[in-house]
């Protein structure tokens, strides 16, 4: 049952109105993405995550690191899970055991979030592996840090461009057609591409423009792969 709120009428008497007519605080807006929401990272959690990352990079177990640093396995587990705030002497012992500077433990907590801004026409011209004559690659941004590399390109195929459908590289790729028309091959399938068409695929398979129908043409290419 809807609740009611009171509102004063012109004659001074109260009038009942539905609560639905009373504006409520707007809920925070979210995107349509399924990406999980970011959570505030505490200093303890940031330190623990960094210690675990460094340990795994050295391919040593938690028990081995604990023994090397003079800690109990249970204590190290609490540190890696952000459950306690380790003392400076404990962090120094872990830094020695991991052969890492003490300051590296605080890197994730102090890390600035990436942002790359490129004005129109000012993207960096890139000579990519396998680039052919008439294929122009303009890098529109770049990843500054993190485990994933993202390379967004504006690709222009001029009147003199030749088709090439044998590109292969690690990661995944997304293509969005802006102008012109072509057919784009991925593995054993060919897709007609015109303005507004999109293609998302595993880039390890042979791929690339196979037939250039309407030149010149431009399309966005976004390549994502793990950082080595």
PDB file of C-alpha atoms in Angstrom:
ATOM      1  CA  UNK A   1       0.000   0.000   0.000  1.00  0.00           C
ATOM      2  CA  UNK A   2       1.386   3.381  -1.012  1.00  0.00           C
ATOM      3  CA  UNK A   3       2.165   5.793   1.804  1.00  0.00           C
ATOM      4  CA  UNK A   4       0.879   9.339   1.723  1.00  0.00           C
ATOM      5  CA  UNK A   5       2.462  12.676   2.432  1.00  0.00           C
ATOM      6  CA  UNK A   6       0.757  15.926   3.386  1.00  0.00           C
ATOM      7  CA  UNK A   7       0.771  19.081   1.329  1.00  0.00           C
ATOM      8  CA  UNK A   8      -0.924  22.402   2.153  1.00  0.00           C
ATOM      9  CA  UNK A   9      -3.786  23.491  -0.135  1.00  0.00           C
ATOM     10  CA  UNK A  10      -4.472  27.036  -1.245  1.00  0.00           C
ATOM     11  CA  UNK A  11      -7.117  27.383   1.502  1.00  0.00           C
ATOM     12  CA  UNK A  12      -4.581  26.426   4.168  1.00  0.00           C
ATOM     13  CA  UNK A  13      -5.962  22.925   4.805  1.00  0.00           C
ATOM     14  CA  UNK A  14      -3.719  19.882   4.444  1.00  0.00           C
ATOM     15  CA  UNK A  15      -4.187  17.731   1.351  1.00  0.00           C
ATOM     16  CA  UNK A  16      -3.108  14.077   1.093  1.00  0.00           C
ATOM     17  CA  UNK A  17      -0.948  13.077  -1.843  1.00  0.00           C
ATOM     18  CA  UNK A  18       0.619   9.773  -2.843  1.00  0.00           C
ATOM     19  CA  UNK A  19       4.233   9.260  -1.813  1.00  0.00           C
ATOM     20  CA  UNK A  20       4.957   8.414  -5.443  1.00  0.00           C
ATOM     21  CA  UNK A  21       4.431  12.081  -6.304  1.00  0.00           C
ATOM     22  CA  UNK A  22       7.039  13.200  -3.777  1.00  0.00           C
ATOM     23  CA  UNK A  23      10.465  13.192  -5.433  1.00  0.00           C
ATOM     24  CA  UNK A  24      13.016  10.928  -3.745  1.00  0.00           C
ATOM     25  CA  UNK A  25      16.791  11.083  -3.884  1.00  0.00           C
ATOM     26  CA  UNK A  26      18.058   9.795  -7.208  1.00  0.00           C
ATOM     27  CA  UNK A  27      19.907   6.497  -7.081  1.00  0.00           C
ATOM     28  CA  UNK A  28      23.515   6.593  -8.372  1.00  0.00           C
ATOM     29  CA  UNK A  29      23.720   5.823 -12.079  1.00  0.00           C
ATOM     30  CA  UNK A  30      25.626   2.809 -13.375  1.00  0.00           C
ATOM     31  CA  UNK A  31      26.828   1.781 -16.824  1.00  0.00           C
ATOM     32  CA  UNK A  32      25.396  -1.130 -18.763  1.00  0.00           C
ATOM     33  CA  UNK A  33      28.649  -3.042 -18.306  1.00  0.00           C
ATOM     34  CA  UNK A  34      28.854  -6.212 -16.235  1.00  0.00           C
ATOM     35  CA  UNK A  35      32.233  -5.139 -14.837  1.00  0.00           C
ATOM     36  CA  UNK A  36      32.235  -5.338 -11.026  1.00  0.00           C
ATOM     37  CA  UNK A  37      32.164  -2.085  -9.098  1.00  0.00           C
ATOM     38  CA  UNK A  38      35.465  -0.843  -7.755  1.00  0.00           C
ATOM     39  CA  UNK A  39      36.012  -1.193  -4.028  1.00  0.00           C
ATOM     40  CA  UNK A  40      38.119   1.188  -1.912  1.00  0.00           C
ATOM     41  CA  UNK A  41      41.518  -0.430  -1.329  1.00  0.00           C
ATOM     42  CA  UNK A  42      42.808  -0.168   2.239  1.00  0.00           C
ATOM     43  CA  UNK A  43      46.515   0.212   2.911  1.00  0.00           C
ATOM     44  CA  UNK A  44      46.604  -3.241   4.529  1.00  0.00           C
ATOM     45  CA  UNK A  45      44.900  -4.844   1.520  1.00  0.00           C
ATOM     46  CA  UNK A  46      47.225  -3.039  -0.918  1.00  0.00           C
ATOM     47  CA  UNK A  47      50.322  -4.203   0.965  1.00  0.00           C
ATOM     48  CA  UNK A  48      49.044  -7.767   1.209  1.00  0.00           C
ATOM     49  CA  UNK A  49      48.166  -7.941  -2.467  1.00  0.00           C
ATOM     50  CA  UNK A  50      51.592  -6.635  -3.459  1.00  0.00           C
ATOM     51  CA  UNK A  51      53.419  -9.124  -1.224  1.00  0.00           C
ATOM     52  CA  UNK A  52      51.408 -11.990  -2.719  1.00  0.00           C
ATOM     53  CA  UNK A  53      52.130 -10.783  -6.257  1.00  0.00           C
ATOM     54  CA  UNK A  54      55.874 -10.545  -5.598  1.00  0.00           C
ATOM     55  CA  UNK A  55      55.901 -13.977  -3.952  1.00  0.00           C
ATOM     56  CA  UNK A  56      54.054 -15.584  -6.858  1.00  0.00           C
ATOM     57  CA  UNK A  57      56.374 -13.875  -9.317  1.00  0.00           C
ATOM     58  CA  UNK A  58      59.304 -15.577  -7.571  1.00  0.00           C
ATOM     59  CA  UNK A  59      57.374 -18.860  -7.652  1.00  0.00           C
ATOM     60  CA  UNK A  60      57.787 -19.544  -3.938  1.00  0.00           C
ATOM     61  CA  UNK A  61      55.141 -20.817  -1.557  1.00  0.00           C
ATOM     62  CA  UNK A  62      53.706 -18.868   1.346  1.00  0.00           C
ATOM     63  CA  UNK A  63      55.385 -21.319   3.752  1.00  0.00           C
ATOM     64  CA  UNK A  64      58.774 -20.721   2.111  1.00  0.00           C
ATOM     65  CA  UNK A  65      58.422 -16.938   2.287  1.00  0.00           C
ATOM     66  CA  UNK A  66      57.246 -17.084   5.902  1.00  0.00           C
ATOM     67  CA  UNK A  67      60.265 -19.180   6.886  1.00  0.00           C
ATOM     68  CA  UNK A  68      62.668 -16.870   5.031  1.00  0.00           C
ATOM     69  CA  UNK A  69      61.186 -13.782   6.726  1.00  0.00           C
ATOM     70  CA  UNK A  70      60.997 -15.377  10.188  1.00  0.00           C
ATOM     71  CA  UNK A  71      57.188 -15.347  10.318  1.00  0.00           C
ATOM     72  CA  UNK A  72      54.606 -18.000  10.978  1.00  0.00           C
ATOM     73  CA  UNK A  73      52.563 -19.177   7.949  1.00  0.00           C
ATOM     74  CA  UNK A  74      49.421 -17.962   9.690  1.00  0.00           C
ATOM     75  CA  UNK A  75      50.850 -14.478  10.157  1.00  0.00           C
ATOM     76  CA  UNK A  76      51.869 -14.262   6.503  1.00  0.00           C
ATOM     77  CA  UNK A  77      48.426 -15.427   5.435  1.00  0.00           C
ATOM     78  CA  UNK A  78      46.813 -12.627   7.461  1.00  0.00           C
ATOM     79  CA  UNK A  79      49.211 -10.082   5.937  1.00  0.00           C
ATOM     80  CA  UNK A  80      48.559 -11.237   2.352  1.00  0.00           C
ATOM     81  CA  UNK A  81      44.798 -11.149   2.944  1.00  0.00           C
ATOM     82  CA  UNK A  82      44.928  -7.621   4.379  1.00  0.00           C
ATOM     83  CA  UNK A  83      43.720  -8.822   7.760  1.00  0.00           C
ATOM     84  CA  UNK A  84      46.371  -7.076   9.856  1.00  0.00           C
ATOM     85  CA  UNK A  85      48.627  -4.039   9.682  1.00  0.00           C
ATOM     86  CA  UNK A  86      52.207  -5.399   9.707  1.00  0.00           C
ATOM     87  CA  UNK A  87      54.915  -3.602  11.643  1.00  0.00           C
ATOM     88  CA  UNK A  88      57.764  -1.833   9.878  1.00  0.00           C
ATOM     89  CA  UNK A  89      60.218  -4.509  11.041  1.00  0.00           C
ATOM     90  CA  UNK A  90      57.974  -7.215   9.570  1.00  0.00           C
ATOM     91  CA  UNK A  91      57.773  -5.371   6.245  1.00  0.00           C
ATOM     92  CA  UNK A  92      61.562  -4.998   6.221  1.00  0.00           C
ATOM     93  CA  UNK A  93      61.964  -8.744   6.780  1.00  0.00           C
ATOM     94  CA  UNK A  94      59.551  -9.476   3.930  1.00  0.00           C
ATOM     95  CA  UNK A  95      61.309  -6.990   1.657  1.00  0.00           C
ATOM     96  CA  UNK A  96      64.645  -8.734   2.259  1.00  0.00           C
ATOM     97  CA  UNK A  97      63.107 -12.159   1.666  1.00  0.00           C
ATOM     98  CA  UNK A  98      61.512 -10.996  -1.579  1.00  0.00           C
ATOM     99  CA  UNK A  99      64.585  -9.022  -2.675  1.00  0.00           C
ATOM    100  CA  UNK A 100      62.340  -6.006  -3.241  1.00  0.00           C
ATOM    101  CA  UNK A 101      62.473  -2.399  -2.030  1.00  0.00           C
ATOM    102  CA  UNK A 102      60.287  -1.676   0.956  1.00  0.00           C
ATOM    103  CA  UNK A 103      58.570   1.134  -0.964  1.00  0.00           C
ATOM    104  CA  UNK A 104      57.254  -1.354  -3.544  1.00  0.00           C
ATOM    105  CA  UNK A 105      54.741  -2.630  -0.977  1.00  0.00           C
ATOM    106  CA  UNK A 106      52.950   0.733  -1.105  1.00  0.00           C
ATOM    107  CA  UNK A 107      52.895   1.065  -4.903  1.00  0.00           C
ATOM    108  CA  UNK A 108      49.338  -0.248  -5.413  1.00  0.00           C
ATOM    109  CA  UNK A 109      47.926   1.992  -2.672  1.00  0.00           C
ATOM    110  CA  UNK A 110      49.525   5.127  -4.152  1.00  0.00           C
ATOM    111  CA  UNK A 111      48.979   4.161  -7.792  1.00  0.00           C
ATOM    112  CA  UNK A 112      47.283   6.778  -9.947  1.00  0.00           C
ATOM    113  CA  UNK A 113      44.517   5.604 -12.258  1.00  0.00           C
ATOM    114  CA  UNK A 114      45.327   5.543 -15.960  1.00  0.00           C
ATOM    115  CA  UNK A 115      44.063   8.211 -18.305  1.00  0.00           C
ATOM    116  CA  UNK A 116      45.359   8.859 -21.808  1.00  0.00           C
ATOM    117  CA  UNK A 117      44.061  11.855 -23.803  1.00  0.00           C
ATOM    118  CA  UNK A 118      44.725  12.385 -27.511  1.00  0.00           C
ATOM    119  CA  UNK A 119      43.355  15.344 -29.439  1.00  0.00           C
ATOM    120  CA  UNK A 120      41.837  14.836 -32.886  1.00  0.00           C
ATOM    121  CA  UNK A 121      44.485  14.201 -35.502  1.00  0.00           C
ATOM    122  CA  UNK A 122      47.298  13.962 -32.954  1.00  0.00           C
ATOM    123  CA  UNK A 123      47.521  10.198 -32.507  1.00  0.00           C
ATOM    124  CA  UNK A 124      50.973   8.678 -32.881  1.00  0.00           C
ATOM    125  CA  UNK A 125      51.631   7.135 -36.312  1.00  0.00           C
ATOM    126  CA  UNK A 126      52.665   3.525 -35.732  1.00  0.00           C
ATOM    127  CA  UNK A 127      54.475   1.068 -37.960  1.00  0.00           C
ATOM    128  CA  UNK A 128      52.955  -2.213 -36.798  1.00  0.00           C
ATOM    129  CA  UNK A 129      54.396  -5.633 -37.532  1.00  0.00           C
ATOM    130  CA  UNK A 130      53.214  -6.672 -41.007  1.00  0.00           C
ATOM    131  CA  UNK A 131      52.004  -3.197 -41.986  1.00  0.00           C
ATOM    132  CA  UNK A 132      51.593  -2.890 -45.766  1.00  0.00           C
ATOM    133  CA  UNK A 133      51.732   0.128 -48.048  1.00  0.00           C
ATOM    134  CA  UNK A 134      48.571   2.226 -47.848  1.00  0.00           C
ATOM    135  CA  UNK A 135      47.703   0.996 -44.312  1.00  0.00           C
ATOM    136  CA  UNK A 136      48.024   3.832 -41.775  1.00  0.00           C
ATOM    137  CA  UNK A 137      47.849   3.113 -38.029  1.00  0.00           C
ATOM    138  CA  UNK A 138      47.220   5.984 -35.613  1.00  0.00           C
ATOM    139  CA  UNK A 139      47.551   5.076 -31.943  1.00  0.00           C
ATOM    140  CA  UNK A 140      44.800   6.867 -29.968  1.00  0.00           C
ATOM    141  CA  UNK A 141      45.930   5.988 -26.447  1.00  0.00           C
ATOM    142  CA  UNK A 142      47.937   3.530 -24.408  1.00  0.00           C
ATOM    143  CA  UNK A 143      47.909   1.646 -21.108  1.00  0.00           C
ATOM    144  CA  UNK A 144      50.231   3.193 -18.545  1.00  0.00           C
ATOM    145  CA  UNK A 145      50.272   0.304 -16.080  1.00  0.00           C
ATOM    146  CA  UNK A 146      48.471  -2.841 -15.007  1.00  0.00           C
ATOM    147  CA  UNK A 147      48.431  -6.446 -16.152  1.00  0.00           C
ATOM    148  CA  UNK A 148      46.501  -5.761 -19.375  1.00  0.00           C
ATOM    149  CA  UNK A 149      47.669  -3.781 -22.416  1.00  0.00           C
ATOM    150  CA  UNK A 150      45.027  -2.015 -24.510  1.00  0.00           C
ATOM    151  CA  UNK A 151      45.979  -0.472 -27.876  1.00  0.00           C
ATOM    152  CA  UNK A 152      43.266   1.567 -29.643  1.00  0.00           C
ATOM    153  CA  UNK A 153      44.078   2.357 -33.285  1.00  0.00           C
ATOM    154  CA  UNK A 154      42.426   4.431 -35.983  1.00  0.00           C
ATOM    155  CA  UNK A 155      43.264   2.541 -39.181  1.00  0.00           C
ATOM    156  CA  UNK A 156      43.048   4.238 -42.564  1.00  0.00           C
ATOM    157  CA  UNK A 157      43.297   2.315 -45.823  1.00  0.00           C
ATOM    158  CA  UNK A 158      44.073   4.664 -48.695  1.00  0.00           C
ATOM    159  CA  UNK A 159      43.229   4.378 -52.391  1.00  0.00           C
ATOM    160  CA  UNK A 160      46.547   2.586 -52.926  1.00  0.00           C
ATOM    161  CA  UNK A 161      46.093   0.119 -50.068  1.00  0.00           C
ATOM    162  CA  UNK A 162      46.242  -3.602 -50.739  1.00  0.00           C
ATOM    163  CA  UNK A 163      44.288  -6.260 -48.825  1.00  0.00           C
ATOM    164  CA  UNK A 164      46.077  -8.441 -46.296  1.00  0.00           C
ATOM    165  CA  UNK A 165      44.277 -11.058 -44.201  1.00  0.00           C
ATOM    166  CA  UNK A 166      47.156 -12.862 -42.476  1.00  0.00           C
ATOM    167  CA  UNK A 167      47.733 -10.733 -39.365  1.00  0.00           C
ATOM    168  CA  UNK A 168      48.237 -12.854 -36.233  1.00  0.00           C
ATOM    169  CA  UNK A 169      49.069 -11.817 -32.666  1.00  0.00           C
ATOM    170  CA  UNK A 170      48.209 -12.538 -29.052  1.00  0.00           C
ATOM    171  CA  UNK A 171      45.041 -11.262 -27.391  1.00  0.00           C
ATOM    172  CA  UNK A 172      41.623 -10.234 -28.600  1.00  0.00           C
ATOM    173  CA  UNK A 173      40.652  -7.521 -31.072  1.00  0.00           C
ATOM    174  CA  UNK A 174      37.582  -5.363 -31.641  1.00  0.00           C
ATOM    175  CA  UNK A 175      36.927  -3.614 -34.956  1.00  0.00           C
ATOM    176  CA  UNK A 176      34.334  -0.904 -35.609  1.00  0.00           C
ATOM    177  CA  UNK A 177      33.866   0.301 -39.185  1.00  0.00           C
ATOM    178  CA  UNK A 178      33.623   4.080 -39.675  1.00  0.00           C
ATOM    179  CA  UNK A 179      33.824   4.768 -43.426  1.00  0.00           C
ATOM    180  CA  UNK A 180      34.201   2.745 -46.604  1.00  0.00           C
ATOM    181  CA  UNK A 181      33.404  -0.912 -47.189  1.00  0.00           C
ATOM    182  CA  UNK A 182      35.407  -4.130 -47.138  1.00  0.00           C
ATOM    183  CA  UNK A 183      35.233  -7.805 -46.362  1.00  0.00           C
ATOM    184  CA  UNK A 184      37.180  -8.878 -43.290  1.00  0.00           C
ATOM    185  CA  UNK A 185      38.510 -12.384 -42.825  1.00  0.00           C
ATOM    186  CA  UNK A 186      38.875 -14.158 -39.501  1.00  0.00           C
ATOM    187  CA  UNK A 187      40.134 -17.742 -39.716  1.00  0.00           C
ATOM    188  CA  UNK A 188      37.909 -19.514 -42.271  1.00  0.00           C
ATOM    189  CA  UNK A 189      35.053 -16.958 -42.318  1.00  0.00           C
ATOM    190  CA  UNK A 190      34.614 -13.660 -44.160  1.00  0.00           C
ATOM    191  CA  UNK A 191      32.415 -10.793 -42.914  1.00  0.00           C
ATOM    192  CA  UNK A 192      31.056  -7.827 -44.938  1.00  0.00           C
ATOM    193  CA  UNK A 193      31.901  -4.600 -43.105  1.00  0.00           C
ATOM    194  CA  UNK A 194      30.339  -1.174 -43.640  1.00  0.00           C
ATOM    195  CA  UNK A 195      29.876   1.913 -41.440  1.00  0.00           C
ATOM    196  CA  UNK A 196      28.534   0.845 -38.031  1.00  0.00           C
ATOM    197  CA  UNK A 197      29.461  -2.829 -38.372  1.00  0.00           C
ATOM    198  CA  UNK A 198      31.551  -4.392 -35.597  1.00  0.00           C
ATOM    199  CA  UNK A 199      33.689  -7.494 -35.223  1.00  0.00           C
ATOM    200  CA  UNK A 200      35.147  -8.987 -32.027  1.00  0.00           C
ATOM    201  CA  UNK A 201      37.527 -11.944 -32.281  1.00  0.00           C
ATOM    202  CA  UNK A 202      40.456 -14.015 -31.040  1.00  0.00           C
ATOM    203  CA  UNK A 203      43.465 -12.362 -32.682  1.00  0.00           C
ATOM    204  CA  UNK A 204      45.596 -15.525 -32.648  1.00  0.00           C
ATOM    205  CA  UNK A 205      43.768 -16.705 -35.784  1.00  0.00           C
ATOM    206  CA  UNK A 206      44.752 -15.232 -39.184  1.00  0.00           C
ATOM    207  CA  UNK A 207      42.725 -12.082 -39.814  1.00  0.00           C
ATOM    208  CA  UNK A 208      42.604  -8.858 -41.800  1.00  0.00           C
ATOM    209  CA  UNK A 209      40.875  -7.045 -44.682  1.00  0.00           C
ATOM    210  CA  UNK A 210      40.459  -9.445 -47.602  1.00  0.00           C
ATOM    211  CA  UNK A 211      38.584  -7.376 -50.197  1.00  0.00           C
ATOM    212  CA  UNK A 212      38.627  -3.570 -50.298  1.00  0.00           C
ATOM    213  CA  UNK A 213      35.309  -2.611 -51.831  1.00  0.00           C
ATOM    214  CA  UNK A 214      34.985   1.126 -51.205  1.00  0.00           C
ATOM    215  CA  UNK A 215      38.191   3.098 -50.599  1.00  0.00           C
ATOM    216  CA  UNK A 216      39.461   5.041 -48.756  1.00  0.00           C
ATOM    217  CA  UNK A 217      38.174   3.531 -45.537  1.00  0.00           C
ATOM    218  CA  UNK A 218      38.660   3.981 -41.791  1.00  0.00           C
ATOM    219  CA  UNK A 219      37.924   1.764 -38.834  1.00  0.00           C
ATOM    220  CA  UNK A 220      38.731   1.524 -35.143  1.00  0.00           C
ATOM    221  CA  UNK A 221      40.830  -1.428 -34.030  1.00  0.00           C
ATOM    222  CA  UNK A 222      41.195  -2.099 -30.289  1.00  0.00           C
ATOM    223  CA  UNK A 223      43.711  -4.794 -29.352  1.00  0.00           C
ATOM    224  CA  UNK A 224      43.888  -6.188 -25.803  1.00  0.00           C
ATOM    225  CA  UNK A 225      46.518  -8.615 -24.532  1.00  0.00           C
ATOM    226  CA  UNK A 226      48.287  -9.495 -21.251  1.00  0.00           C
ATOM    227  CA  UNK A 227      51.351  -7.463 -20.347  1.00  0.00           C
ATOM    228  CA  UNK A 228      54.516  -9.555 -20.274  1.00  0.00           C
TER     229      UNK A 228
END
